[in-house]
Tab-separated table of C-alpha atoms in Angstrom:
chain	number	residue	atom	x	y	z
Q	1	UNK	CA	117.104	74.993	113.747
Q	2	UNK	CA	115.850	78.221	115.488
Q	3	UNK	CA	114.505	75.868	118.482
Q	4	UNK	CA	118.070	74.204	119.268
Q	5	UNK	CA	119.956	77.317	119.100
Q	6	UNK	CA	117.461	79.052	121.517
Q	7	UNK	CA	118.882	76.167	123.584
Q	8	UNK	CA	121.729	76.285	123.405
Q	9	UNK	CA	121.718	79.630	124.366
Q	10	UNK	CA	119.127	80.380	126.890
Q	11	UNK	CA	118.231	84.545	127.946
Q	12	UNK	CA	121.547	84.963	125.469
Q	13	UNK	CA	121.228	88.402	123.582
Q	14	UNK	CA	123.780	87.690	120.811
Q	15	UNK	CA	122.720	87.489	117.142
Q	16	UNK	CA	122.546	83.532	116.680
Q	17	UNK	CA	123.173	84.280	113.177
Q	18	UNK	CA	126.337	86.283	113.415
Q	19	UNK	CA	126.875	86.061	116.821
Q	20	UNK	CA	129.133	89.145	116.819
Q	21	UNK	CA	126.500	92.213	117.252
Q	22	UNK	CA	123.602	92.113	120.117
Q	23	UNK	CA	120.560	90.400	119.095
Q	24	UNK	CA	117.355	93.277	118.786
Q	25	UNK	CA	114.467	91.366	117.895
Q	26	UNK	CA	113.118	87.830	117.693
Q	27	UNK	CA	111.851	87.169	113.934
Q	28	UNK	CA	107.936	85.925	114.479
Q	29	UNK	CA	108.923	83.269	111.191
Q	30	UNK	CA	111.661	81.352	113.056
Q	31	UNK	CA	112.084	82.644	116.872
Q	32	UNK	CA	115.325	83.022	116.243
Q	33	UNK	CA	117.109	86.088	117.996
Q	34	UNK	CA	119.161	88.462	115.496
Q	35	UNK	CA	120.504	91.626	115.287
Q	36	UNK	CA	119.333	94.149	112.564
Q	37	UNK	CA	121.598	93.869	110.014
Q	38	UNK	CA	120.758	89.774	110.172
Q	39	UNK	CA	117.643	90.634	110.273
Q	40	UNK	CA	118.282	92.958	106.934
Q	41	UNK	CA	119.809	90.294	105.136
Q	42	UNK	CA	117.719	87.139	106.118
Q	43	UNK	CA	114.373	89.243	104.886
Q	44	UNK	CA	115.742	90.700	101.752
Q	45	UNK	CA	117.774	87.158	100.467
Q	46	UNK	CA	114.604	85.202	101.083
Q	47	UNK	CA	112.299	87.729	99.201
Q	48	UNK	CA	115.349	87.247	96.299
Q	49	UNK	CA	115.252	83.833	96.520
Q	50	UNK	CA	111.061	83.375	96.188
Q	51	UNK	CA	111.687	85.599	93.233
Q	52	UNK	CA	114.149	83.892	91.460
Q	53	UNK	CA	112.994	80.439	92.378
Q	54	UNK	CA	109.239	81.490	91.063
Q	55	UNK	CA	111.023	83.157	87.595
Q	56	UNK	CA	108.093	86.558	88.645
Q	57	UNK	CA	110.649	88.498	86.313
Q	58	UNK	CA	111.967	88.409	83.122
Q	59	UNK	CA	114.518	91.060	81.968
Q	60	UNK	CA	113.315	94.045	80.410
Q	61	UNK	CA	110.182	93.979	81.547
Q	62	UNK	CA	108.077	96.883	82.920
Q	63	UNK	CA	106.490	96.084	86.531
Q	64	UNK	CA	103.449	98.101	88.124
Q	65	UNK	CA	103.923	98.272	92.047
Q	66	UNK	CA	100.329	98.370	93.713
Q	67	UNK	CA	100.678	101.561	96.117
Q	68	UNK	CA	98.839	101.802	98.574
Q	69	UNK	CA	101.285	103.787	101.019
Q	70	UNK	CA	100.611	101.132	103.445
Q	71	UNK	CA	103.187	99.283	104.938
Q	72	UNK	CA	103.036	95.912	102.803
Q	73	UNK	CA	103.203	98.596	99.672
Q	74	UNK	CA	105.840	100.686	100.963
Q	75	UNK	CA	108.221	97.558	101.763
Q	76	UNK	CA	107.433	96.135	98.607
Q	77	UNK	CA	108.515	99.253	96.993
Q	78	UNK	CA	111.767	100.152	98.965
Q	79	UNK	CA	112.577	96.072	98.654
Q	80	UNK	CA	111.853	95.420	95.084
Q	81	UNK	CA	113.462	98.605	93.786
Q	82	UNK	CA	117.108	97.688	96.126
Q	83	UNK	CA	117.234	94.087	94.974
Q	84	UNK	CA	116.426	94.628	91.127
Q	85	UNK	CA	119.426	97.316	91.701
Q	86	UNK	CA	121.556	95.028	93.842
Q	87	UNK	CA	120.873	91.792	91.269
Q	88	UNK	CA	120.330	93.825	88.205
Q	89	UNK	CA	116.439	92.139	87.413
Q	90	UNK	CA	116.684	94.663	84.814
Q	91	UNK	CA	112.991	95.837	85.877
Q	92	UNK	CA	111.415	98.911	84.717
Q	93	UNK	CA	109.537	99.960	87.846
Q	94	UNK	CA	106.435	101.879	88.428
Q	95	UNK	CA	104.296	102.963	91.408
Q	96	UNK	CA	100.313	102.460	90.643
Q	97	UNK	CA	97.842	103.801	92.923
Q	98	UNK	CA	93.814	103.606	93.068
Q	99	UNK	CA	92.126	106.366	94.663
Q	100	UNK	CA	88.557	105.394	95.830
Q	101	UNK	CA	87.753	108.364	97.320
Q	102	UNK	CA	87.529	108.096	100.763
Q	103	UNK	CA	88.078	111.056	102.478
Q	104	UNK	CA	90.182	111.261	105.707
Q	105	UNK	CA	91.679	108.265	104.582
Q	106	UNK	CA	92.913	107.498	100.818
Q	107	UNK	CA	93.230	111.000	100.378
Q	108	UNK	CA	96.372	111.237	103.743
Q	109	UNK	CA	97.627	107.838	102.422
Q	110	UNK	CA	98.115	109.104	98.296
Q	111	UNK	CA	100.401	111.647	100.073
Q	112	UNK	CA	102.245	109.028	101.595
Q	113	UNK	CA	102.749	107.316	98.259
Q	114	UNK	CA	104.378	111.077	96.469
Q	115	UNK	CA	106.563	110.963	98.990
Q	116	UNK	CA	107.646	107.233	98.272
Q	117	UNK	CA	107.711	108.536	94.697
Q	118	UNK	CA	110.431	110.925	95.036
Q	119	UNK	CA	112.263	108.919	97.973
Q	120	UNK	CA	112.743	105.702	95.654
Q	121	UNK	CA	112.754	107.483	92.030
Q	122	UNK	CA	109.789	105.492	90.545
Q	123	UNK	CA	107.262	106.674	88.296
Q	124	UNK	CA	103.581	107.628	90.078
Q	125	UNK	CA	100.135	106.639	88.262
Q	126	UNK	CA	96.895	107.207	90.133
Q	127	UNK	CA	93.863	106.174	88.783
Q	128	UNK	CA	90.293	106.918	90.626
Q	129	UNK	CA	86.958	104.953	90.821
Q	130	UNK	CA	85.017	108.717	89.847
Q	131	UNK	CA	86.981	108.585	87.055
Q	132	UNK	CA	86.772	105.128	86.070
Q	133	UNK	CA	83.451	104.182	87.525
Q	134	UNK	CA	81.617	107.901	88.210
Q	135	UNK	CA	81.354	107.032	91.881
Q	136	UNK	CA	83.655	107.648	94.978
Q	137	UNK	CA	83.321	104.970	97.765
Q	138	UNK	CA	82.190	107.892	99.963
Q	139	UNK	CA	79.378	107.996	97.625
Q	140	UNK	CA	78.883	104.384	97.552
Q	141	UNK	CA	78.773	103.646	101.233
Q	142	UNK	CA	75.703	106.756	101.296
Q	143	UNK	CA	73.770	104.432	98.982
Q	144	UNK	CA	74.972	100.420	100.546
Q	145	UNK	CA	75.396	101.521	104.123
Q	146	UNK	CA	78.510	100.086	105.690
Q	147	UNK	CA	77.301	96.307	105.458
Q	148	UNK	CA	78.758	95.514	102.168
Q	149	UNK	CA	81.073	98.125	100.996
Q	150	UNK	CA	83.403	96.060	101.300
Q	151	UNK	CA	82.204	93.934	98.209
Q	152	UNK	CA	82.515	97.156	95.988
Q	153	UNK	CA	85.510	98.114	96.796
Q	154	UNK	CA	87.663	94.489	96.164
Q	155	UNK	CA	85.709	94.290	92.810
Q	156	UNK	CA	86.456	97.849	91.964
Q	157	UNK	CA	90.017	97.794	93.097
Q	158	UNK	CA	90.953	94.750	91.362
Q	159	UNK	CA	89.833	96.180	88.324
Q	160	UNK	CA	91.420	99.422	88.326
Q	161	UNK	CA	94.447	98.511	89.021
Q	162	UNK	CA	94.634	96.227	86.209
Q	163	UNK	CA	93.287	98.830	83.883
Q	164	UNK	CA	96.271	101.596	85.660
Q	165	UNK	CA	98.760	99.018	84.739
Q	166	UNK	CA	97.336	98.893	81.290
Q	167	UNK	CA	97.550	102.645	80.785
Q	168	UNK	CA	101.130	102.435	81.834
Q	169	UNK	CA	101.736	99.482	79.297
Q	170	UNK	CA	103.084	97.096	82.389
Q	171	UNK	CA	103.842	93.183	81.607
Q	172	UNK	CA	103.242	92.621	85.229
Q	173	UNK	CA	101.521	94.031	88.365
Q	174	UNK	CA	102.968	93.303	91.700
Q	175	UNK	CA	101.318	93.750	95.047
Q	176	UNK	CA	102.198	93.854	98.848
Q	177	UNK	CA	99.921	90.433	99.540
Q	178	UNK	CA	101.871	88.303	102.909
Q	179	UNK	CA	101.797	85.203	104.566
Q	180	UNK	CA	99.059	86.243	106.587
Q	181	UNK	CA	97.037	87.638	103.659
Q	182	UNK	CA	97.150	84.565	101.948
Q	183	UNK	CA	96.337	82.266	104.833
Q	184	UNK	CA	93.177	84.361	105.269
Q	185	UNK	CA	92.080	83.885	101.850
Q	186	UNK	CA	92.211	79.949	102.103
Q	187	UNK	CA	90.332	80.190	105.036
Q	188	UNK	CA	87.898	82.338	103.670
Q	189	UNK	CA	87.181	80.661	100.367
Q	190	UNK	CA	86.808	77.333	102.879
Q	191	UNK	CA	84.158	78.731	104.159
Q	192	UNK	CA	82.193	80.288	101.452
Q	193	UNK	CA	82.867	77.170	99.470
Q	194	UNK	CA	84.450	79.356	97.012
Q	195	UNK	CA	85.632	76.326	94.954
Q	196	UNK	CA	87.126	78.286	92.057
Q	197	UNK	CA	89.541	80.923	94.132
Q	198	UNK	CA	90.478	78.139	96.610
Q	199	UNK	CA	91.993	76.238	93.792
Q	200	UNK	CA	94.099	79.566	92.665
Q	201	UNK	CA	94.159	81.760	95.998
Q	202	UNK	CA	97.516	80.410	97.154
Q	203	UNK	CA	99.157	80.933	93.332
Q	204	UNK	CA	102.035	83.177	93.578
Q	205	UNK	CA	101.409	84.874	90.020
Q	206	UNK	CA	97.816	84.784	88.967
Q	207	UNK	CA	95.439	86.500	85.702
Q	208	UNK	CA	98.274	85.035	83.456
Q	209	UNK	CA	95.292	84.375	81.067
Q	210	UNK	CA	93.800	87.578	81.600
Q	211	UNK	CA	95.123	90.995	80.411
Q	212	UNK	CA	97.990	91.611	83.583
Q	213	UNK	CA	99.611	88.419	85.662
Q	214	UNK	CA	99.449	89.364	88.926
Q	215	UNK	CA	103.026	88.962	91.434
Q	216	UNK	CA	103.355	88.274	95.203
Q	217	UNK	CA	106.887	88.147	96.580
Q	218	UNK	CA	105.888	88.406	99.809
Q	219	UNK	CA	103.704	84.805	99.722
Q	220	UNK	CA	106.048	83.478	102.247
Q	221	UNK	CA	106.236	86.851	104.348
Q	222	UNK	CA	104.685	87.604	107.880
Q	223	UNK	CA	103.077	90.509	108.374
Q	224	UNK	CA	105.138	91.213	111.950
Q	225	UNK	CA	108.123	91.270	110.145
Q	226	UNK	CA	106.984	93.443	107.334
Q	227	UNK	CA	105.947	95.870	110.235
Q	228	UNK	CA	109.933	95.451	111.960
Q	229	UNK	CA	111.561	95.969	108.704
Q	230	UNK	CA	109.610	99.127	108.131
Q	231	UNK	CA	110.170	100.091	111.711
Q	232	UNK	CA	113.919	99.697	111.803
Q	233	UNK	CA	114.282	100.817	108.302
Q	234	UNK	CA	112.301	104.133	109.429
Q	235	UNK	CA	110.698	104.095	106.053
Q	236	UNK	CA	107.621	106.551	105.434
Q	237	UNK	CA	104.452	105.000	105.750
Q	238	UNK	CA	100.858	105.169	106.126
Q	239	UNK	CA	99.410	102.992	109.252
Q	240	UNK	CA	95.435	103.999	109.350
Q	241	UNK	CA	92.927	101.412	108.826
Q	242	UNK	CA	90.676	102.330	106.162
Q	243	UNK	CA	87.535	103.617	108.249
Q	244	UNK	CA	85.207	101.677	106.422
Q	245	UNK	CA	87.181	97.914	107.017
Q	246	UNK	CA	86.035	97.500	110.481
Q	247	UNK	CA	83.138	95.437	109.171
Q	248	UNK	CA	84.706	93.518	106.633
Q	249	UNK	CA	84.267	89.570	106.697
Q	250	UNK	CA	88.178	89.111	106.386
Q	251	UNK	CA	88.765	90.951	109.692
Q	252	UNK	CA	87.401	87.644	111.513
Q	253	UNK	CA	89.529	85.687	109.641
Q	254	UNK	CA	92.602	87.865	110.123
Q	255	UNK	CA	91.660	87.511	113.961
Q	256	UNK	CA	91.578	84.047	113.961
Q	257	UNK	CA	94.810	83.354	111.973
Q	258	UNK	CA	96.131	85.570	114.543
Q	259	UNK	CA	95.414	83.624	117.774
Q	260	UNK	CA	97.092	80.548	116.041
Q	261	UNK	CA	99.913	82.432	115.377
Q	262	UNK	CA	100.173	82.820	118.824
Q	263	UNK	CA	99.974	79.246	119.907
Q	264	UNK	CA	101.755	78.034	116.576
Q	265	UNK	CA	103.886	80.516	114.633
Q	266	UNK	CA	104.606	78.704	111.783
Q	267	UNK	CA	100.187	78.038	111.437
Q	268	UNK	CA	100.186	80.233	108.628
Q	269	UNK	CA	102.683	78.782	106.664
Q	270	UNK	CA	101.206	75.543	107.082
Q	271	UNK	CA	98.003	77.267	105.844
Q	272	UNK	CA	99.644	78.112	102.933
Q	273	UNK	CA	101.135	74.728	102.195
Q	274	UNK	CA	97.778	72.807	103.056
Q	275	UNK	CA	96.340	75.093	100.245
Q	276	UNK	CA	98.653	75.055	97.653
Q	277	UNK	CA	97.998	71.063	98.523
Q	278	UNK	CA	94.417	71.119	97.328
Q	279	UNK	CA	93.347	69.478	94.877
Q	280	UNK	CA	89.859	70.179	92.875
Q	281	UNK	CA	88.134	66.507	91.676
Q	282	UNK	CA	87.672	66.322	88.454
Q	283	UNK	CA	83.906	66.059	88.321
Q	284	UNK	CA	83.565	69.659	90.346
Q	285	UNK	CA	82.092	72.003	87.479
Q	286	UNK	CA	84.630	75.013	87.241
Q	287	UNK	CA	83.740	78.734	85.476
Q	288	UNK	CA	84.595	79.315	82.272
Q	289	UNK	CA	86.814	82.051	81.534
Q	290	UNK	CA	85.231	84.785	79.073
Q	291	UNK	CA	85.296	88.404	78.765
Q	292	UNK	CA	82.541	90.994	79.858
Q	293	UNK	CA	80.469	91.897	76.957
Q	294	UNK	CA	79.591	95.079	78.728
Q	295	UNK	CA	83.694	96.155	79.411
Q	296	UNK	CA	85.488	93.339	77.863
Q	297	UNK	CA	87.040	93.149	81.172
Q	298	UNK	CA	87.833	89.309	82.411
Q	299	UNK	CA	84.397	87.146	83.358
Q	300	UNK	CA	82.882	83.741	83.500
Q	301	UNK	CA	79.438	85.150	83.263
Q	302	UNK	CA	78.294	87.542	80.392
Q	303	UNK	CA	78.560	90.596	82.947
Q	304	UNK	CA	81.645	90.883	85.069
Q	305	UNK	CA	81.107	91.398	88.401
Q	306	UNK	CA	82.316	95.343	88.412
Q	307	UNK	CA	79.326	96.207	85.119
Q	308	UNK	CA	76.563	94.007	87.671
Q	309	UNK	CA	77.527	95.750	90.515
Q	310	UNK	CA	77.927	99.419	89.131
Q	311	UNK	CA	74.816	98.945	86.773
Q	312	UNK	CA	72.919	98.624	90.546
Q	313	UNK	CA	74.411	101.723	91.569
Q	314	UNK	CA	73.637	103.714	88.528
Q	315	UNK	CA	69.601	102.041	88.706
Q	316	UNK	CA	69.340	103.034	92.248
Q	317	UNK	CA	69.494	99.296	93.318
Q	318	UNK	CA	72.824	98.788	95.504
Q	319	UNK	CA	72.266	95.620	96.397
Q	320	UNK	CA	72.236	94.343	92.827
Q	321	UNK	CA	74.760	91.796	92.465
Q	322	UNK	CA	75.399	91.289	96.436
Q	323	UNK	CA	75.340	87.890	98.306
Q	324	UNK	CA	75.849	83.814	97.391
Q	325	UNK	CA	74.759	83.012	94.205
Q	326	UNK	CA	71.448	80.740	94.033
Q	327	UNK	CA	73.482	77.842	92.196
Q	328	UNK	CA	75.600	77.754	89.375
Q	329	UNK	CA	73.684	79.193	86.645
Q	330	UNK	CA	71.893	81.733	88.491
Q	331	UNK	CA	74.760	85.238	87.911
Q	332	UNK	CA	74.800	83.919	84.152
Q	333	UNK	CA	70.641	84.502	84.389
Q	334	UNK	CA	71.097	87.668	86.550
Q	335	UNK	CA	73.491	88.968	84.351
Q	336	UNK	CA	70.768	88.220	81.391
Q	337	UNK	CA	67.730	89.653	82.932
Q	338	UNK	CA	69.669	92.769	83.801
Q	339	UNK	CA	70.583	93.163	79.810
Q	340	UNK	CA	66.964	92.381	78.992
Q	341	UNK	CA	65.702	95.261	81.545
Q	342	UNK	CA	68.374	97.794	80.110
Q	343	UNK	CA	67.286	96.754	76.000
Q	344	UNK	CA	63.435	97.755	77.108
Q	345	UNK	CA	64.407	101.212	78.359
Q	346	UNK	CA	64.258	103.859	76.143
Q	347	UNK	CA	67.281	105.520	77.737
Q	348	UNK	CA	70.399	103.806	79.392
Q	349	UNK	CA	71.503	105.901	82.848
Q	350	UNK	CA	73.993	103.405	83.797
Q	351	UNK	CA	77.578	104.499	83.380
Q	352	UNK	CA	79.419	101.663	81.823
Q	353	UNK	CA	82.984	100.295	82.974
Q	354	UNK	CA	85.710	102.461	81.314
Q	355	UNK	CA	86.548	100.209	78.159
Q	356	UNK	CA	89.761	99.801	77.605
Q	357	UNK	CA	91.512	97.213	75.699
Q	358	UNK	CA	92.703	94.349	77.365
């Protein structure tokens, strides 16, 4: 549709939408020019609509908000908290936060997030890895070195925010995942051969076997018109890179799905679709889900990943726990010869996982 009425109106600056008010930006999604009020409307109703047509919400319920004081975050938070107003979802509405402790960075952005707190009237909860884990990711990249931080932090994160939205007794956790986040990840478990996240990375709730389903509204949502709405809604957010991403594996993907944007701007939907189109033969041997017996956190192995990782830390062996797997067996053995190295020393040093129920 966007294509024929670019056509019909060639170098026009009128909204094609209402065709009444002067066109201000072209929406990266469709091409189509529209003003900013369109432009309003079109990104809020389809939000609404992937809600609604997915059921995320059922009245009542009480909803963590990942924070990150980013701009995906700080959208999410604005947007969520005006439609469940404007369609009464009934939501109970909180902000979570993770601090990991990296100075010049996490620290500026959690200021970001009080502001957000008081500007939209939601609840703040910040919960930090020294707290939860006894080490700060400043601390952690000292002992890993910037080659594989990364790999701490996504484990870490993912598990304290699930444990924040636990302490603030949430049915669900939403987070500020796009389009272009989620064609990275198919990409990415392509080519680790990740079989078991390729078959659930394009799921728009997740962990609804585990202790909090996880939300993304913005699935179907580019990350260029995250950044517009933001811009034209002035809202107050944080823009630095975290100072120790630079390196990450993702950032290659990211750059690739952004040159085929370029050539193709609907590529990343397709991504999407092609992965949601996967299918997993029956034959391929998938994890079994189980429960840390260190934590009781989620795992298909006897350790989750978090315990394996931090028990490396704690043991003065960072690398613990880091790199592919020898085959499919092999973290279930790590995981035991770990246990049977701990049960010979006379005194554990490790810092377990904070256990909370799940």
């Amino acid at each position: 549709m966007a294509s024929r009425v670019e056509a019909k109106m060639p170098g026009s600056r009128q909204c094609c939408i209402c065709s009444s008010r002067r066109a201000v930006l072209k929406r990266p999604k469709t091409l189509q020019q529209i003003c900013r009020e369109c432009f309003f409307c079109a990104f809020e109703n389809e939000i609404h609509h992937v809600i609604v047509d997915n059921q995320l919400f059922k009245p009542g319920e009480r909803v963590a908000i990942g924070a990150s004081g980013g701009k995906d975050s700080t959208v999410l938070a604005y947007v969520l908290s005006e439609l469940n107003r404007r369609h009464n979802y009934g939501l109970d509405l909180y902000l979570l936060s993770v601090d990991e402790g990296i100075t010049g960075y996490r620290d500026d952005s959690l200021e970001t997030v009080k502001r957000n707190e008081v500007q939209y009237g939601l609840p703040l909860k910040i919960v930090s890895y020294k707290s939860l884990y006894g080490w700060t990711m400043d601390e952690i990249v000292k002992a890993i070195g910037l080659k594989n931080n990364c790999t701490f932090c996504g484990v870490f994160r993912r598990q304290a925010l699930d444990r924040g939205a636990t302490l603030l007794n949430t049915e669900k956790l939403v987070t500020g995942h796009n389009a272009d986040d989620m064609a990275e990840t198919v990409l990415l478990n392509i080519l680790r051969g990740d079989i078991a996240r390729l078959s659930r990375c394009t799921l728009i709730t997740t962990g609804e076997d585990g202790p909090i389903p996880r939300c993304k509204p913005f699935k179907y949502t580019y990350e260029k018109e995250i950044v517009m709405y933001a811009y034209f809604k002035k809202l107050d957010y944080f823009s630095t890179e975290c100072i120790y991403s630079p390196n990450a594996y993702r950032g290659f993907a990211r750059e690739f799905i952004k040159d085929l944007e370029r050539i193709r701007p609907r590529a990343i939907l397709d991504i999407i679709r092609s992965g949601e189109n996967f299918r997993i033969s029956t034959s391929t041997k998938m994890p079994e889900q189980g429960t840390c017996e260190r934590c009781g956190y989620i795992s298909s192995q006897k350790w989750c990943k978090a315990c394996v990782l931090l028990d490396g830390l704690n043991r003065g062996l960072p690398r613990q726990g880091i790199g592919r797997t020898r085959g499919p067996n092999s973290a279930k053995r790590d995981g035991e010869k770990i246990q049977q190295e701990l049960e010979t020393e006379s005194v554990v040093q490790s810092k377990p996982c904070d256990t909370l129920e799940f």
